Amino acid sequence: MRYRVSHDTEYLYSDTVSHCYNLACLVPRTSRRQRCISNRIVVEPTPASSSRRTDYFGNEVFQFEIQQPHQRLLIRSVSEVDTGPQYSAPQLDIGISCADARRQLDEARTSDNLLAREFVFDSPMVKISDALRDYAAPSFADERSLLGAVMDLTRRIHNEFSYCPESTTIATPLAEVLEKRRGVCQDFAHLQIGCLRAMGFAAKYVSGYIETLPPPGKEKLVGSDASHAWISVYSPAEGWVEFDPTNNCVVADQHVITAWGRDYYDVTPLRGVIFGGGDAPVLNVAVDVQRL
């Protein structure tokens, strides 16, 4: 599929900002199943300087500096992206077993396995715990296929946790999400990543979008009115495979990848430093994913 993705981020400040410096992670990346055809980012007011670079995880980052006084900041990113499918459901039950996947990842004798191992450990927003291990364990029998087990965990999170947009913030601890059984796509991605790492597997946090208006007869996916988050798990036999616990599915061509990292901290859509601005600004975000 080909999509046009528009993402507007607007900050309205109660007092004048004299100077700001920002990093935006808004450029869709090219991967095994996706190709970014074009991207354009417009900033108002016009930056004094701007540039693009590739970060440690291979994401394209746009950085800019505004030196003129302002009380409104707008960042608009418009992209065209080609996407493709991943694994179909029947294939999930015939791959490498959980025991063999864990053993091969522990031995790390290939470059891919070695590179994947950095996603097994704790990260700023995902800490391994006994509670996460206990929750995940029923899905991961040693003889079960790894991808089948991950799909089972995906289904359990979808069925046992409630999607409640007002129930959490970026700062809500993962232990609280697990206890209260509610959150948003970011929380469910962190939860599944924590469970997978607790079981000894490598898992990434993936940020991006899903199609805003689905094809006729298909249900609208949760999270389609804003940026979305899901996970990618590493199999020594099949490579990286993406799952969406919010929507209980293997990621398909309706999902557009912006960036990936260890957790949300690595791929925040916009972060920076401002001088001035008064109290907490009003934040407006508008996302549209249009099928071309």
PDB file of C-alpha atoms in Angstrom:
ATOM      1  CA  MET A   1       0.000   0.000   0.000  1.00  0.00           C
ATOM      2  CA  ARG A   2       1.004   3.614  -0.492  1.00  0.00           C
ATOM      3  CA  TYR A   3       0.079   6.233   2.109  1.00  0.00           C
ATOM      4  CA  ARG A   4       0.411   9.947   2.602  1.00  0.00           C
ATOM      5  CA  VAL A   5       1.032  10.698   6.288  1.00  0.00           C
ATOM      6  CA  SER A   6       0.494  14.184   7.718  1.00  0.00           C
ATOM      7  CA  HIS A   7       1.502  14.928  11.310  1.00  0.00           C
ATOM      8  CA  ASP A   8       0.993  18.404  12.807  1.00  0.00           C
ATOM      9  CA  THR A   9       2.323  19.318  16.253  1.00  0.00           C
ATOM     10  CA  GLU A  10       1.387  22.735  17.639  1.00  0.00           C
ATOM     11  CA  TYR A  11       2.509  24.357  20.910  1.00  0.00           C
ATOM     12  CA  LEU A  12       0.740  27.466  22.205  1.00  0.00           C
ATOM     13  CA  TYR A  13       2.674  29.265  24.958  1.00  0.00           C
ATOM     14  CA  SER A  14       1.271  31.582  27.613  1.00  0.00           C
ATOM     15  CA  ASP A  15       4.393  33.753  27.448  1.00  0.00           C
ATOM     16  CA  THR A  16       7.030  34.493  24.829  1.00  0.00           C
ATOM     17  CA  VAL A  17       9.669  31.892  24.013  1.00  0.00           C
ATOM     18  CA  SER A  18      12.890  33.706  23.170  1.00  0.00           C
ATOM     19  CA  HIS A  19      14.894  30.743  21.904  1.00  0.00           C
ATOM     20  CA  CYS A  20      14.378  26.999  21.400  1.00  0.00           C
ATOM     21  CA  TYR A  21      16.277  23.968  20.173  1.00  0.00           C
ATOM     22  CA  ASN A  22      14.402  20.788  19.207  1.00  0.00           C
ATOM     23  CA  LEU A  23      14.823  17.252  17.886  1.00  0.00           C
ATOM     24  CA  ALA A  24      11.950  15.750  15.867  1.00  0.00           C
ATOM     25  CA  CYS A  25      11.629  12.019  15.204  1.00  0.00           C
ATOM     26  CA  LEU A  26       8.932  12.287  12.517  1.00  0.00           C
ATOM     27  CA  VAL A  27      10.496  10.869   9.343  1.00  0.00           C
ATOM     28  CA  PRO A  28       9.222   7.383   8.348  1.00  0.00           C
ATOM     29  CA  ARG A  29      12.100   4.968   8.016  1.00  0.00           C
ATOM     30  CA  THR A  30      12.847   2.375   5.358  1.00  0.00           C
ATOM     31  CA  SER A  31      12.758  -1.234   6.569  1.00  0.00           C
ATOM     32  CA  ARG A  32      12.298  -4.763   5.245  1.00  0.00           C
ATOM     33  CA  ARG A  33       8.582  -4.131   4.688  1.00  0.00           C
ATOM     34  CA  GLN A  34       8.477  -0.353   4.184  1.00  0.00           C
ATOM     35  CA  ARG A  35      10.017   2.321   1.960  1.00  0.00           C
ATOM     36  CA  CYS A  36       9.874   6.056   2.629  1.00  0.00           C
ATOM     37  CA  ILE A  37       9.451   7.742  -0.763  1.00  0.00           C
ATOM     38  CA  SER A  38       9.508  11.352   0.389  1.00  0.00           C
ATOM     39  CA  ASN A  39       9.328  13.544   3.487  1.00  0.00           C
ATOM     40  CA  ARG A  40       8.950  17.270   4.012  1.00  0.00           C
ATOM     41  CA  ILE A  41       9.051  19.071   7.364  1.00  0.00           C
ATOM     42  CA  VAL A  42       7.884  22.680   7.743  1.00  0.00           C
ATOM     43  CA  VAL A  43       8.452  24.656  10.958  1.00  0.00           C
ATOM     44  CA  GLU A  44       6.792  27.949  11.932  1.00  0.00           C
ATOM     45  CA  PRO A  45       8.425  30.320  12.841  1.00  0.00           C
ATOM     46  CA  THR A  46      11.191  29.675  10.325  1.00  0.00           C
ATOM     47  CA  PRO A  47      14.228  28.113  12.046  1.00  0.00           C
ATOM     48  CA  ALA A  48      17.555  29.929  12.112  1.00  0.00           C
ATOM     49  CA  SER A  49      19.165  26.574  11.365  1.00  0.00           C
ATOM     50  CA  SER A  50      18.034  23.017  10.683  1.00  0.00           C
ATOM     51  CA  SER A  51      19.602  19.709   9.649  1.00  0.00           C
ATOM     52  CA  ARG A  52      18.969  15.987   9.424  1.00  0.00           C
ATOM     53  CA  ARG A  53      21.037  13.148  10.830  1.00  0.00           C
ATOM     54  CA  THR A  54      20.778   9.428  11.529  1.00  0.00           C
ATOM     55  CA  ASP A  55      20.690   8.380  15.176  1.00  0.00           C
ATOM     56  CA  TYR A  56      22.191   5.291  16.822  1.00  0.00           C
ATOM     57  CA  PHE A  57      19.171   3.129  15.924  1.00  0.00           C
ATOM     58  CA  GLY A  58      19.115   4.191  12.266  1.00  0.00           C
ATOM     59  CA  ASN A  59      16.206   6.628  12.619  1.00  0.00           C
ATOM     60  CA  GLU A  60      16.318   9.909  10.717  1.00  0.00           C
ATOM     61  CA  VAL A  61      16.194  12.852  13.130  1.00  0.00           C
ATOM     62  CA  PHE A  62      15.346  16.436  12.177  1.00  0.00           C
ATOM     63  CA  GLN A  63      16.917  19.075  14.415  1.00  0.00           C
ATOM     64  CA  PHE A  64      16.205  22.786  14.348  1.00  0.00           C
ATOM     65  CA  GLU A  65      16.829  26.000  16.257  1.00  0.00           C
ATOM     66  CA  ILE A  66      14.539  29.062  16.465  1.00  0.00           C
ATOM     67  CA  GLN A  67      16.130  32.291  17.631  1.00  0.00           C
ATOM     68  CA  GLN A  68      13.223  34.707  17.172  1.00  0.00           C
ATOM     69  CA  PRO A  69      10.605  35.396  19.903  1.00  0.00           C
ATOM     70  CA  HIS A  70       7.381  33.400  19.451  1.00  0.00           C
ATOM     71  CA  GLN A  71       4.298  32.197  21.317  1.00  0.00           C
ATOM     72  CA  ARG A  72       3.298  29.504  18.830  1.00  0.00           C
ATOM     73  CA  LEU A  73       5.369  26.657  17.409  1.00  0.00           C
ATOM     74  CA  LEU A  74       4.129  24.458  14.555  1.00  0.00           C
ATOM     75  CA  ILE A  75       5.939  21.416  13.170  1.00  0.00           C
ATOM     76  CA  ARG A  76       4.302  19.793  10.120  1.00  0.00           C
ATOM     77  CA  SER A  77       5.678  16.568   8.652  1.00  0.00           C
ATOM     78  CA  VAL A  78       4.245  15.208   5.382  1.00  0.00           C
ATOM     79  CA  SER A  79       5.465  11.887   3.958  1.00  0.00           C
ATOM     80  CA  GLU A  80       4.655   9.333   1.287  1.00  0.00           C
ATOM     81  CA  VAL A  81       5.373   5.724   2.212  1.00  0.00           C
ATOM     82  CA  ASP A  82       5.039   2.291   0.598  1.00  0.00           C
ATOM     83  CA  THR A  83       4.252  -0.538   3.030  1.00  0.00           C
ATOM     84  CA  GLY A  84       3.924  -4.300   2.754  1.00  0.00           C
ATOM     85  CA  PRO A  85       2.711  -7.267   4.825  1.00  0.00           C
ATOM     86  CA  GLN A  86       4.558  -9.494   7.294  1.00  0.00           C
ATOM     87  CA  TYR A  87       3.914 -13.052   8.397  1.00  0.00           C
ATOM     88  CA  SER A  88       0.432 -14.558   8.097  1.00  0.00           C
ATOM     89  CA  ALA A  89      -1.149 -16.122  11.175  1.00  0.00           C
ATOM     90  CA  PRO A  90      -0.710 -19.817  10.153  1.00  0.00           C
ATOM     91  CA  GLN A  91       3.076 -19.355   9.934  1.00  0.00           C
ATOM     92  CA  LEU A  92       3.356 -18.268  13.559  1.00  0.00           C
ATOM     93  CA  ASP A  93       3.046 -21.803  14.924  1.00  0.00           C
ATOM     94  CA  ILE A  94       5.720 -23.532  12.817  1.00  0.00           C
ATOM     95  CA  GLY A  95       8.877 -21.547  13.565  1.00  0.00           C
ATOM     96  CA  ILE A  96      11.734 -21.868  16.039  1.00  0.00           C
ATOM     97  CA  SER A  97      10.768 -22.898  19.575  1.00  0.00           C
ATOM     98  CA  CYS A  98      11.042 -20.618  22.588  1.00  0.00           C
ATOM     99  CA  ALA A  99      13.780 -22.791  24.091  1.00  0.00           C
ATOM    100  CA  ASP A 100      15.875 -22.848  20.901  1.00  0.00           C
ATOM    101  CA  ALA A 101      15.388 -19.116  20.297  1.00  0.00           C
ATOM    102  CA  ARG A 102      16.541 -18.278  23.817  1.00  0.00           C
ATOM    103  CA  ARG A 103      19.543 -20.616  23.542  1.00  0.00           C
ATOM    104  CA  GLN A 104      20.674 -19.181  20.196  1.00  0.00           C
ATOM    105  CA  LEU A 105      20.241 -15.626  21.430  1.00  0.00           C
ATOM    106  CA  ASP A 106      22.275 -16.407  24.560  1.00  0.00           C
ATOM    107  CA  GLU A 107      25.087 -17.911  22.504  1.00  0.00           C
ATOM    108  CA  ALA A 108      25.085 -14.855  20.175  1.00  0.00           C
ATOM    109  CA  ARG A 109      27.373 -16.478  17.588  1.00  0.00           C
ATOM    110  CA  THR A 110      26.029 -14.468  14.644  1.00  0.00           C
ATOM    111  CA  SER A 111      26.209 -10.722  14.112  1.00  0.00           C
ATOM    112  CA  ASP A 112      22.395 -10.458  14.002  1.00  0.00           C
ATOM    113  CA  ASN A 113      22.045 -12.260  17.326  1.00  0.00           C
ATOM    114  CA  LEU A 114      24.756 -10.131  18.883  1.00  0.00           C
ATOM    115  CA  LEU A 115      23.154  -6.878  17.709  1.00  0.00           C
ATOM    116  CA  ALA A 116      19.749  -8.029  18.937  1.00  0.00           C
ATOM    117  CA  ARG A 117      21.035  -8.685  22.453  1.00  0.00           C
ATOM    118  CA  GLU A 118      21.095  -4.989  23.356  1.00  0.00           C
ATOM    119  CA  PHE A 119      17.268  -5.172  23.265  1.00  0.00           C
ATOM    120  CA  VAL A 120      17.176  -7.893  25.951  1.00  0.00           C
ATOM    121  CA  PHE A 121      18.238  -5.612  28.806  1.00  0.00           C
ATOM    122  CA  ASP A 122      16.574  -2.881  30.859  1.00  0.00           C
ATOM    123  CA  SER A 123      16.010   0.497  29.208  1.00  0.00           C
ATOM    124  CA  PRO A 124      15.022   3.899  30.623  1.00  0.00           C
ATOM    125  CA  MET A 125      11.271   3.188  30.658  1.00  0.00           C
ATOM    126  CA  VAL A 126      11.172  -0.638  30.749  1.00  0.00           C
ATOM    127  CA  LYS A 127      12.615  -2.457  33.754  1.00  0.00           C
ATOM    128  CA  ILE A 128      12.499  -6.248  33.983  1.00  0.00           C
ATOM    129  CA  SER A 129      10.652  -7.538  37.047  1.00  0.00           C
ATOM    130  CA  ASP A 130       9.404 -10.791  38.546  1.00  0.00           C
ATOM    131  CA  ALA A 131       5.836  -9.548  38.067  1.00  0.00           C
ATOM    132  CA  LEU A 132       6.372  -9.157  34.309  1.00  0.00           C
ATOM    133  CA  ARG A 133       8.005 -12.581  34.108  1.00  0.00           C
ATOM    134  CA  ASP A 134       5.132 -14.180  36.014  1.00  0.00           C
ATOM    135  CA  TYR A 135       2.555 -12.550  33.749  1.00  0.00           C
ATOM    136  CA  ALA A 136       4.335 -13.620  30.556  1.00  0.00           C
ATOM    137  CA  ALA A 137       5.299 -17.172  31.552  1.00  0.00           C
ATOM    138  CA  PRO A 138       2.006 -18.987  30.701  1.00  0.00           C
ATOM    139  CA  SER A 139       2.458 -18.057  27.030  1.00  0.00           C
ATOM    140  CA  PHE A 140       6.052 -19.274  26.679  1.00  0.00           C
ATOM    141  CA  ALA A 141       6.288 -23.044  27.035  1.00  0.00           C
ATOM    142  CA  ASP A 142       9.752 -24.212  25.920  1.00  0.00           C
ATOM    143  CA  GLU A 143       8.450 -26.341  23.046  1.00  0.00           C
ATOM    144  CA  ARG A 144       6.044 -23.707  21.704  1.00  0.00           C
ATOM    145  CA  SER A 145       7.052 -21.671  18.643  1.00  0.00           C
ATOM    146  CA  LEU A 146       8.388 -18.268  19.664  1.00  0.00           C
ATOM    147  CA  LEU A 147       6.154 -16.285  17.298  1.00  0.00           C
ATOM    148  CA  GLY A 148       3.090 -18.293  18.336  1.00  0.00           C
ATOM    149  CA  ALA A 149       3.899 -17.540  21.967  1.00  0.00           C
ATOM    150  CA  VAL A 150       4.300 -13.810  21.218  1.00  0.00           C
ATOM    151  CA  MET A 151       0.925 -13.817  19.438  1.00  0.00           C
ATOM    152  CA  ASP A 152      -0.628 -15.460  22.487  1.00  0.00           C
ATOM    153  CA  LEU A 153       0.855 -12.747  24.734  1.00  0.00           C
ATOM    154  CA  THR A 154      -0.401 -10.102  22.295  1.00  0.00           C
ATOM    155  CA  ARG A 155      -3.910 -11.566  22.519  1.00  0.00           C
ATOM    156  CA  ARG A 156      -3.816 -11.742  26.322  1.00  0.00           C
ATOM    157  CA  ILE A 157      -2.770  -8.106  26.689  1.00  0.00           C
ATOM    158  CA  HIS A 158      -5.520  -7.047  24.295  1.00  0.00           C
ATOM    159  CA  ASN A 159      -8.167  -9.083  26.146  1.00  0.00           C
ATOM    160  CA  GLU A 160      -7.083  -8.413  29.730  1.00  0.00           C
ATOM    161  CA  PHE A 161      -6.189  -4.695  29.577  1.00  0.00           C
ATOM    162  CA  SER A 162      -8.533  -1.785  28.864  1.00  0.00           C
ATOM    163  CA  TYR A 163      -7.678   0.995  26.432  1.00  0.00           C
ATOM    164  CA  CYS A 164      -8.261   4.166  28.513  1.00  0.00           C
ATOM    165  CA  PRO A 165      -6.696   7.350  27.060  1.00  0.00           C
ATOM    166  CA  GLU A 166      -7.055   9.345  30.297  1.00  0.00           C
ATOM    167  CA  SER A 167      -5.741   6.643  32.645  1.00  0.00           C
ATOM    168  CA  THR A 168      -1.979   7.108  32.224  1.00  0.00           C
ATOM    169  CA  THR A 169       0.702   9.634  31.313  1.00  0.00           C
ATOM    170  CA  ILE A 170       4.198   9.257  29.883  1.00  0.00           C
ATOM    171  CA  ALA A 171       5.479   9.058  33.458  1.00  0.00           C
ATOM    172  CA  THR A 172       3.136   6.263  34.640  1.00  0.00           C
ATOM    173  CA  PRO A 173       5.288   3.346  35.910  1.00  0.00           C
ATOM    174  CA  LEU A 174       4.977   0.028  34.117  1.00  0.00           C
ATOM    175  CA  ALA A 175       4.205  -1.685  37.436  1.00  0.00           C
ATOM    176  CA  GLU A 176       1.097   0.498  37.770  1.00  0.00           C
ATOM    177  CA  VAL A 177      -0.058  -0.377  34.256  1.00  0.00           C
ATOM    178  CA  LEU A 178       0.303  -4.074  35.068  1.00  0.00           C
ATOM    179  CA  GLU A 179      -1.560  -3.694  38.359  1.00  0.00           C
ATOM    180  CA  LYS A 180      -4.473  -1.565  37.122  1.00  0.00           C
ATOM    181  CA  ARG A 181      -4.793  -3.324  33.741  1.00  0.00           C
ATOM    182  CA  ARG A 182      -5.424  -0.187  31.688  1.00  0.00           C
ATOM    183  CA  GLY A 183      -3.500   2.264  29.559  1.00  0.00           C
ATOM    184  CA  VAL A 184      -2.831   3.316  25.965  1.00  0.00           C
ATOM    185  CA  CYS A 185      -0.803   1.925  23.064  1.00  0.00           C
ATOM    186  CA  GLN A 186       2.489   3.192  24.508  1.00  0.00           C
ATOM    187  CA  ASP A 187       1.780   1.411  27.817  1.00  0.00           C
ATOM    188  CA  PHE A 188       0.806  -1.857  26.123  1.00  0.00           C
ATOM    189  CA  ALA A 189       3.945  -1.773  23.964  1.00  0.00           C
ATOM    190  CA  HIS A 190       6.129  -1.186  27.033  1.00  0.00           C
ATOM    191  CA  LEU A 191       4.281  -3.962  28.871  1.00  0.00           C
ATOM    192  CA  GLN A 192       4.812  -6.495  26.106  1.00  0.00           C
ATOM    193  CA  ILE A 193       8.464  -5.485  25.694  1.00  0.00           C
ATOM    194  CA  GLY A 194       9.001  -5.891  29.446  1.00  0.00           C
ATOM    195  CA  CYS A 195       7.384  -9.326  29.378  1.00  0.00           C
ATOM    196  CA  LEU A 196       9.501 -10.484  26.437  1.00  0.00           C
ATOM    197  CA  ARG A 197      12.746  -9.218  27.962  1.00  0.00           C
ATOM    198  CA  ALA A 198      11.844 -10.826  31.278  1.00  0.00           C
ATOM    199  CA  MET A 199      11.563 -14.145  29.393  1.00  0.00           C
ATOM    200  CA  GLY A 200      14.996 -13.627  27.809  1.00  0.00           C
ATOM    201  CA  PHE A 201      13.961 -12.375  24.370  1.00  0.00           C
ATOM    202  CA  ALA A 202      14.918  -9.231  22.460  1.00  0.00           C
ATOM    203  CA  ALA A 203      12.154  -6.686  21.815  1.00  0.00           C
ATOM    204  CA  LYS A 204      12.043  -3.185  20.310  1.00  0.00           C
ATOM    205  CA  TYR A 205       9.602  -0.310  20.741  1.00  0.00           C
ATOM    206  CA  VAL A 206       8.211   0.827  17.367  1.00  0.00           C
ATOM    207  CA  SER A 207       6.538   4.205  16.864  1.00  0.00           C
ATOM    208  CA  GLY A 208       4.478   5.199  13.850  1.00  0.00           C
ATOM    209  CA  TYR A 209       0.933   5.396  12.551  1.00  0.00           C
ATOM    210  CA  ILE A 210      -1.953   3.233  11.395  1.00  0.00           C
ATOM    211  CA  GLU A 211      -4.412   3.960   8.639  1.00  0.00           C
ATOM    212  CA  THR A 212      -6.951   6.587   9.703  1.00  0.00           C
ATOM    213  CA  LEU A 213      -9.874   5.386   7.565  1.00  0.00           C
ATOM    214  CA  PRO A 214      -9.920   1.630   6.956  1.00  0.00           C
ATOM    215  CA  PRO A 215     -11.254  -0.020   3.774  1.00  0.00           C
ATOM    216  CA  PRO A 216     -15.059  -0.448   3.509  1.00  0.00           C
ATOM    217  CA  GLY A 217     -16.331  -3.143   5.830  1.00  0.00           C
ATOM    218  CA  LYS A 218     -13.245  -3.061   8.081  1.00  0.00           C
ATOM    219  CA  GLU A 219     -13.238  -1.753  11.648  1.00  0.00           C
ATOM    220  CA  LYS A 220     -11.270   1.365  12.519  1.00  0.00           C
ATOM    221  CA  LEU A 221      -8.137   0.465  14.477  1.00  0.00           C
ATOM    222  CA  VAL A 222      -7.485   1.874  17.937  1.00  0.00           C
ATOM    223  CA  GLY A 223      -4.912   4.659  17.916  1.00  0.00           C
ATOM    224  CA  SER A 224      -5.523   5.788  14.351  1.00  0.00           C
ATOM    225  CA  ASP A 225      -6.181   9.436  15.259  1.00  0.00           C
ATOM    226  CA  ALA A 226      -2.676  10.029  16.621  1.00  0.00           C
ATOM    227  CA  SER A 227       0.751   8.478  16.547  1.00  0.00           C
ATOM    228  CA  HIS A 228       0.736   4.800  17.473  1.00  0.00           C
ATOM    229  CA  ALA A 229       3.109   2.304  19.122  1.00  0.00           C
ATOM    230  CA  TRP A 230       3.699  -1.415  18.861  1.00  0.00           C
ATOM    231  CA  ILE A 231       6.563  -3.899  19.305  1.00  0.00           C
ATOM    232  CA  SER A 232       9.056  -5.913  17.292  1.00  0.00           C
ATOM    233  CA  VAL A 233      10.462  -9.175  18.639  1.00  0.00           C
ATOM    234  CA  TYR A 234      13.640 -10.860  17.426  1.00  0.00           C
ATOM    235  CA  SER A 235      13.655 -14.492  16.323  1.00  0.00           C
ATOM    236  CA  PRO A 236      17.058 -16.014  15.453  1.00  0.00           C
ATOM    237  CA  ALA A 237      15.278 -17.935  12.654  1.00  0.00           C
ATOM    238  CA  GLU A 238      12.794 -15.398  11.265  1.00  0.00           C
ATOM    239  CA  GLY A 239      14.406 -12.059  12.134  1.00  0.00           C
ATOM    240  CA  TRP A 240      12.444  -9.119  13.561  1.00  0.00           C
ATOM    241  CA  VAL A 241       8.640  -9.520  13.542  1.00  0.00           C
ATOM    242  CA  GLU A 242       6.167  -6.806  14.605  1.00  0.00           C
ATOM    243  CA  PHE A 243       3.058  -7.272  16.775  1.00  0.00           C
ATOM    244  CA  ASP A 244       0.398  -4.772  17.881  1.00  0.00           C
ATOM    245  CA  PRO A 245      -1.007  -5.586  21.350  1.00  0.00           C
ATOM    246  CA  THR A 246      -3.455  -2.651  21.228  1.00  0.00           C
ATOM    247  CA  ASN A 247      -5.196  -4.148  18.196  1.00  0.00           C
ATOM    248  CA  ASN A 248      -4.417  -7.852  18.789  1.00  0.00           C
ATOM    249  CA  CYS A 249      -2.677  -8.448  15.477  1.00  0.00           C
ATOM    250  CA  VAL A 250       0.487  -9.152  13.602  1.00  0.00           C
ATOM    251  CA  VAL A 251       1.467  -5.814  12.096  1.00  0.00           C
ATOM    252  CA  ALA A 252       0.390  -5.494   8.469  1.00  0.00           C
ATOM    253  CA  ASP A 253       0.564  -2.916   5.693  1.00  0.00           C
ATOM    254  CA  GLN A 254      -1.762  -0.554   7.599  1.00  0.00           C
ATOM    255  CA  HIS A 255       1.075   0.207  10.033  1.00  0.00           C
ATOM    256  CA  VAL A 256       3.593   2.893   9.024  1.00  0.00           C
ATOM    257  CA  ILE A 257       6.904   2.895  10.913  1.00  0.00           C
ATOM    258  CA  THR A 258       8.446   6.194  11.982  1.00  0.00           C
ATOM    259  CA  ALA A 259      11.228   4.967  14.263  1.00  0.00           C
ATOM    260  CA  TRP A 260      12.303   2.250  16.652  1.00  0.00           C
ATOM    261  CA  GLY A 261      14.410   2.036  19.794  1.00  0.00           C
ATOM    262  CA  ARG A 262      14.556   0.451  23.229  1.00  0.00           C
ATOM    263  CA  ASP A 263      11.402   2.273  24.416  1.00  0.00           C
ATOM    264  CA  TYR A 264       9.493   5.544  23.977  1.00  0.00           C
ATOM    265  CA  TYR A 265      12.401   7.530  25.399  1.00  0.00           C
ATOM    266  CA  ASP A 266      14.517   6.750  22.321  1.00  0.00           C
ATOM    267  CA  VAL A 267      11.887   7.770  19.743  1.00  0.00           C
ATOM    268  CA  THR A 268       9.992  10.697  21.284  1.00  0.00           C
ATOM    269  CA  PRO A 269       8.329  12.535  18.358  1.00  0.00           C
ATOM    270  CA  LEU A 270       9.528  15.928  19.605  1.00  0.00           C
ATOM    271  CA  ARG A 271      11.844  16.949  22.407  1.00  0.00           C
ATOM    272  CA  GLY A 272      13.878  20.032  23.109  1.00  0.00           C
ATOM    273  CA  VAL A 273      14.783  23.016  25.270  1.00  0.00           C
ATOM    274  CA  ILE A 274      12.940  26.348  25.389  1.00  0.00           C
ATOM    275  CA  PHE A 275      13.758  29.637  27.099  1.00  0.00           C
ATOM    276  CA  GLY A 276      10.609  31.317  28.406  1.00  0.00           C
ATOM    277  CA  GLY A 277       7.113  30.183  27.515  1.00  0.00           C
ATOM    278  CA  GLY A 278       5.383  30.667  30.860  1.00  0.00           C
ATOM    279  CA  ASP A 279       3.234  27.878  32.272  1.00  0.00           C
ATOM    280  CA  ALA A 280       2.678  24.480  30.622  1.00  0.00           C
ATOM    281  CA  PRO A 281       1.852  25.059  26.934  1.00  0.00           C
ATOM    282  CA  VAL A 282      -1.269  23.923  25.132  1.00  0.00           C
ATOM    283  CA  LEU A 283      -0.388  20.993  22.878  1.00  0.00           C
ATOM    284  CA  ASN A 284      -2.408  20.163  19.757  1.00  0.00           C
ATOM    285  CA  VAL A 285      -1.592  17.108  17.624  1.00  0.00           C
ATOM    286  CA  ALA A 286      -3.309  16.148  14.361  1.00  0.00           C
ATOM    287  CA  VAL A 287      -2.492  13.017  12.382  1.00  0.00           C
ATOM    288  CA  ASP A 288      -3.928  11.810   9.080  1.00  0.00           C
ATOM    289  CA  VAL A 289      -2.943   8.644   7.217  1.00  0.00           C
ATOM    290  CA  GLN A 290      -4.474   8.672   3.743  1.00  0.00           C
ATOM    291  CA  ARG A 291      -4.408   5.644   1.436  1.00  0.00           C
ATOM    292  CA  LEU A 292      -3.229   6.627  -2.043  1.00  0.00           C
TER     293      LEU A 292
END
